[in-house]
XYZ file of C-alpha atoms in Angstrom:
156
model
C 0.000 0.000 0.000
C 1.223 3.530 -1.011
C 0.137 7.417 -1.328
C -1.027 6.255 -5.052
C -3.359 3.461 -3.827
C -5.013 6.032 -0.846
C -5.042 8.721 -3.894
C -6.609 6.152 -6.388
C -9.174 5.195 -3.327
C -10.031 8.872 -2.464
C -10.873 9.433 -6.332
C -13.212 6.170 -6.739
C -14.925 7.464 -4.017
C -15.443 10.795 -5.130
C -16.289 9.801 -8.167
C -18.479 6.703 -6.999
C -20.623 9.867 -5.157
C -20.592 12.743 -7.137
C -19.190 11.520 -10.911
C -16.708 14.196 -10.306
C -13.431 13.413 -12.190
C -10.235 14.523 -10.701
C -6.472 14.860 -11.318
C -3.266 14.864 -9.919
C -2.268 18.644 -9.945
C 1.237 17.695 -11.866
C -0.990 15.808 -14.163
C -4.135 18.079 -15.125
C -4.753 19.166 -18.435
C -3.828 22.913 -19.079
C -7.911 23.471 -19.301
C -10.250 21.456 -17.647
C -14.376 21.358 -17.120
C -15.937 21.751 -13.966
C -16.977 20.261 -12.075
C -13.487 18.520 -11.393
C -11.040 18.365 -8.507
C -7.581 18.653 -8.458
C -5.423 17.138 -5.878
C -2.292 18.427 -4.415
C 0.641 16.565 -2.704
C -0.497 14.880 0.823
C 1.072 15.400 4.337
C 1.628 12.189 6.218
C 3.217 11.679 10.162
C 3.379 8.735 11.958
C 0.614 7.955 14.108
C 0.526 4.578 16.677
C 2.170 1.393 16.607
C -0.285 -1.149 16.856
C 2.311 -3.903 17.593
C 5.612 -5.545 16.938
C 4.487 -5.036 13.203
C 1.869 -3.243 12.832
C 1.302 0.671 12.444
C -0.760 3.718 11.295
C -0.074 6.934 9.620
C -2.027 9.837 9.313
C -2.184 11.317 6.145
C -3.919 14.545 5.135
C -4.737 14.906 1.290
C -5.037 18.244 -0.012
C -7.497 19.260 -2.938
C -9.670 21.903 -4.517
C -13.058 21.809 -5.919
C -13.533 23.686 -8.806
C -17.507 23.717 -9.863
C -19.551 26.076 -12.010
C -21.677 27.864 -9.460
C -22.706 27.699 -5.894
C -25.988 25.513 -6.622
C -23.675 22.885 -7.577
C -20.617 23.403 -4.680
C -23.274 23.616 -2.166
C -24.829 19.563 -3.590
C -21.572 18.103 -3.824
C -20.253 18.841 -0.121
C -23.814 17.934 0.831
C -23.373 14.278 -1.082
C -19.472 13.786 0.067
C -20.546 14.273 3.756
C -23.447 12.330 3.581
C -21.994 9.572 1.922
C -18.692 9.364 4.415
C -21.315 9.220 7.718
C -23.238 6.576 5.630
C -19.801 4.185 5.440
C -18.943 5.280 9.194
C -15.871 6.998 7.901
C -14.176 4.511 6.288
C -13.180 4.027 2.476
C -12.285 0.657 0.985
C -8.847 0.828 -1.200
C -7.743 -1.596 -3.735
C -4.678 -2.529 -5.389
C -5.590 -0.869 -8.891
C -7.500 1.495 -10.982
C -9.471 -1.532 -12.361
C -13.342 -2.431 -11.492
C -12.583 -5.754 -10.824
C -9.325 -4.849 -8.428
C -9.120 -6.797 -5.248
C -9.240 -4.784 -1.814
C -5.924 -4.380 -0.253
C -6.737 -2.284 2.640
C -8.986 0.271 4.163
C -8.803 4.015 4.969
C -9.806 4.808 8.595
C -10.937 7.528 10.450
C -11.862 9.838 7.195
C -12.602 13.298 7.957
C -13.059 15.916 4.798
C -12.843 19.519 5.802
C -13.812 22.679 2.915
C -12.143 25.443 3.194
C -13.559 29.074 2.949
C -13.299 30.797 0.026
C -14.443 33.623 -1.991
C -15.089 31.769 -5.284
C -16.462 29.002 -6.792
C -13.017 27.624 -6.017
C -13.290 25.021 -3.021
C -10.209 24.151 -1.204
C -10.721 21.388 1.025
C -8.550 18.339 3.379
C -9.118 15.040 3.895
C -7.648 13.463 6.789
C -7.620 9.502 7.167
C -4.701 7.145 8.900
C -4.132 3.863 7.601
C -2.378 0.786 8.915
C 1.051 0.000 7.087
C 2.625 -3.359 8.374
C 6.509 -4.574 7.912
C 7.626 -7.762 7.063
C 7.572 -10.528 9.772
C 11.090 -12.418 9.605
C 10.823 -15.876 9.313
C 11.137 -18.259 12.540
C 14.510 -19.488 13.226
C 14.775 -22.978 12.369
C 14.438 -25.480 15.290
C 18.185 -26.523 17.061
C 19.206 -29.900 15.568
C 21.786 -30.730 18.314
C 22.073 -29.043 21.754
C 25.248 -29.542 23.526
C 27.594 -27.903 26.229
C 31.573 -27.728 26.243
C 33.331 -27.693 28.750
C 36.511 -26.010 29.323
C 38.887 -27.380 32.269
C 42.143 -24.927 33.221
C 44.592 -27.039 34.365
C 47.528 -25.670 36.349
C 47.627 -22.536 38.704
């Protein structure tokens, strides 16, 4: 699990809710139509270990809604808020971009914030942790002879 899989969830669900598209800010076309969103990089700290091998972060993604009037911002946030309390803030992420990808994780905890703004220009945040695991080593194999030496010092 990386950034692009919690990116590539965060789009399917905005786009599963809304049938907003969106782009990676690096990536957007030099004119696009609104309604769209554009995401910017993400801000990630280390959050709890959960054991010897087991951990979350929290991450906070970083977008803006771009939409034609106020109509239309006003259904959207209504839709993306309703829709996160309906899946008790959590979002299901999956290995690919594909409709038949297998789920790989989940996003906890998923908070979206808007902004204030002057325009028809909607910044907004999405906060979320995830769990990230390491590799378990593998078990030492079992002894196949136990034995003890012993050392005498002779002399003295």
């Amino acid at each position: 699990m990386g950034y692009l899989q919690e990116l590539e969830a965060l789009a399917r669900w905005v786009y599963q809710v809304t049938e907003v598209t969106s782009h990676k800010l690096s990536e957007a076309p030099p004119k696009v139509a609104r309604p769209v969103i554009l995401w910017e990089g993400p801000s990630r700290r280390k959050g709890e270990n959960l054991g010897r091998y087991h951990y979350t972060k929290r991450a906070s993604q970083y977008g803006t809604l771009y939409v034609k009037d106020l109509d239309q911002l006003g259904s959207l946030i209504d839709k993306l808020e309703k829709n996160l309390m309906d899946r008790d803030e959590w979002l299901p992420m999956f290995e690919s971009d594909q409709a038949n990808a297998r789920q790989i994780g989940k996003l906890y905890k998923v908070e979206i914030d808007f902004n204030n703004t002057q325009s028809t220009d909607m910044p907004f945040t999405i906060r979320y942790e995830v769990i990230y695991s390491r590799p378990i080593p593998e078990a030492a194999p079992a002894a196949t002879h136990v034995g003890n030496k012993v050392k005498i010092i002779e002399g003295g």
